[in-house]
Short mmCIF file of C-alpha atoms in Angstrom, two decimals:
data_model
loop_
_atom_site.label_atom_id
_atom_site.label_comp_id
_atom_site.label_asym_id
_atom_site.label_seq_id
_atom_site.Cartn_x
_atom_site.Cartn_y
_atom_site.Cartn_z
CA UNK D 298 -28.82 47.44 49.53
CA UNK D 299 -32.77 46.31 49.33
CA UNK D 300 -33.77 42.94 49.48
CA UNK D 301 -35.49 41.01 46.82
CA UNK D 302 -39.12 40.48 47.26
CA UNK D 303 -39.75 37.48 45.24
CA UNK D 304 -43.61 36.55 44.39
CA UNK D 305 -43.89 33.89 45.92
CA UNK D 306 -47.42 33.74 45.22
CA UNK D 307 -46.80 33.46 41.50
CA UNK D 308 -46.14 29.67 40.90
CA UNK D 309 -46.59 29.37 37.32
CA UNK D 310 -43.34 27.53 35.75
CA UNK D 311 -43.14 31.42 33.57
CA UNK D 312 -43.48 33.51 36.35
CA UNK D 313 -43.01 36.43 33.75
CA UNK D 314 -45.21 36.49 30.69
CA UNK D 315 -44.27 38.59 27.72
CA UNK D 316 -46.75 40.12 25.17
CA UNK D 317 -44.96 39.72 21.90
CA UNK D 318 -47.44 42.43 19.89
CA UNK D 319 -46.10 45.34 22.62
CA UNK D 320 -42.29 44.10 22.92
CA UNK D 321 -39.74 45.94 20.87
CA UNK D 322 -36.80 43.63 21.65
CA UNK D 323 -35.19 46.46 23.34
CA UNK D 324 -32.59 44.32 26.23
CA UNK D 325 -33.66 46.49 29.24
CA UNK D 326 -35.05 43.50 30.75
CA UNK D 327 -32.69 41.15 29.65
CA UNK D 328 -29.56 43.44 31.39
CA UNK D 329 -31.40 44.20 34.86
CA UNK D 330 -32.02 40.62 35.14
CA UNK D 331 -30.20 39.24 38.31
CA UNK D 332 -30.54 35.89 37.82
CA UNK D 333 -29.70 36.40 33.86
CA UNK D 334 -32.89 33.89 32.60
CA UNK D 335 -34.07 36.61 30.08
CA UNK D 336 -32.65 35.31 26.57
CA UNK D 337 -33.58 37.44 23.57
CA UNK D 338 -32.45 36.52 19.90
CA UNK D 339 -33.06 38.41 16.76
CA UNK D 340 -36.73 37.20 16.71
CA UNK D 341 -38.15 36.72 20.46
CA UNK D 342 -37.67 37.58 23.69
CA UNK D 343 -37.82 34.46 25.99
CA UNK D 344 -37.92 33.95 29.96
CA UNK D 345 -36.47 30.50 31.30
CA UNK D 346 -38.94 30.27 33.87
CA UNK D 347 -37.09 27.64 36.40
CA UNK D 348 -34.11 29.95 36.54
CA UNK D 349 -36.38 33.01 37.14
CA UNK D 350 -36.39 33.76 40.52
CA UNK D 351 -39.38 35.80 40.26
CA UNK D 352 -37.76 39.12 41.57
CA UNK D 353 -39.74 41.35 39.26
CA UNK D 354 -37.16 43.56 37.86
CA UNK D 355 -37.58 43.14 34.75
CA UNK D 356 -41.25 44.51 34.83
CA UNK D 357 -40.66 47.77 35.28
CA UNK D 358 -37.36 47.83 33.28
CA UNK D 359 -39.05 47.63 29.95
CA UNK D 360 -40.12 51.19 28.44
CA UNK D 361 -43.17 49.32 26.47
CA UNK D 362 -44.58 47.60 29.30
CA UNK D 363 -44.44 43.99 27.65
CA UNK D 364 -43.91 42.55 30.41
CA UNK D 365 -46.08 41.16 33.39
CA UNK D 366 -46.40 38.95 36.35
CA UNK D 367 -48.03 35.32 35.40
CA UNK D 368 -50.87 35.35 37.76
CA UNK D 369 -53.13 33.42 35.79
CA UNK D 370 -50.62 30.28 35.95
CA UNK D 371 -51.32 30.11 31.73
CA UNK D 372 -47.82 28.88 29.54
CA UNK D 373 -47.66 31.71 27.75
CA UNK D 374 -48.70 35.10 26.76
CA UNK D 375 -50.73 33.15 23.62
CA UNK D 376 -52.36 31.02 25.92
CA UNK D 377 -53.46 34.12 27.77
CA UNK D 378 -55.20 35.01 24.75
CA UNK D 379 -56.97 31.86 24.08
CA UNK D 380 -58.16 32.06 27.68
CA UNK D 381 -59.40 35.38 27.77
CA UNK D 382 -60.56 35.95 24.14
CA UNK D 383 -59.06 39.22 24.25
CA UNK D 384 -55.94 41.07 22.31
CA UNK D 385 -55.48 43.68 25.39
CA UNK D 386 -54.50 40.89 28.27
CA UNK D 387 -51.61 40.99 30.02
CA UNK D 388 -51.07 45.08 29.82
#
């Protein structure tokens, strides 16, 4: 059994920041989750990011690569946006 390797460099309060224009609301990310903070309804896909214990394995897990590490300490993927004027961040 391998050990997690939490970021611990990543101390944003959403460790994991999802770009809503890539993700399909598939679950992949939501059932590889060991710490189960991945909630998804029938319109977004959410990360509670004081349960997230920044593992990671939810990155790789989605097929449409929504997901990414927070290493720019922003709130949200939007924010990410406003901060980089750009529609390709976080990818």
């Amino acid at each position: 059994m391998s050990k997690i390797k939490a970021r611990l460099d990543i101390t944003a309060e959403t460790p994991i920041l999802v770009n809503p224009r890539l993700c399909d609301q598939c679950g992949a990310c939501v059932g590889i989750c060991p710490a189960d903070c991945i909630t998804l309804d029938e319109y977004t896909l959410g990360i509670v990011g004081p349960d997230c214990i920044k593992c990671g394995f939810c990155i790789p897990a989605c097929p449409v690569e929504a997901l990414s590490w927070n290493e720019t300490g922003v709130a949200s993927f939007a924010d990410l946006l406003k901060q980089n004027g750009t529609a390709s961040a976080g990818r």
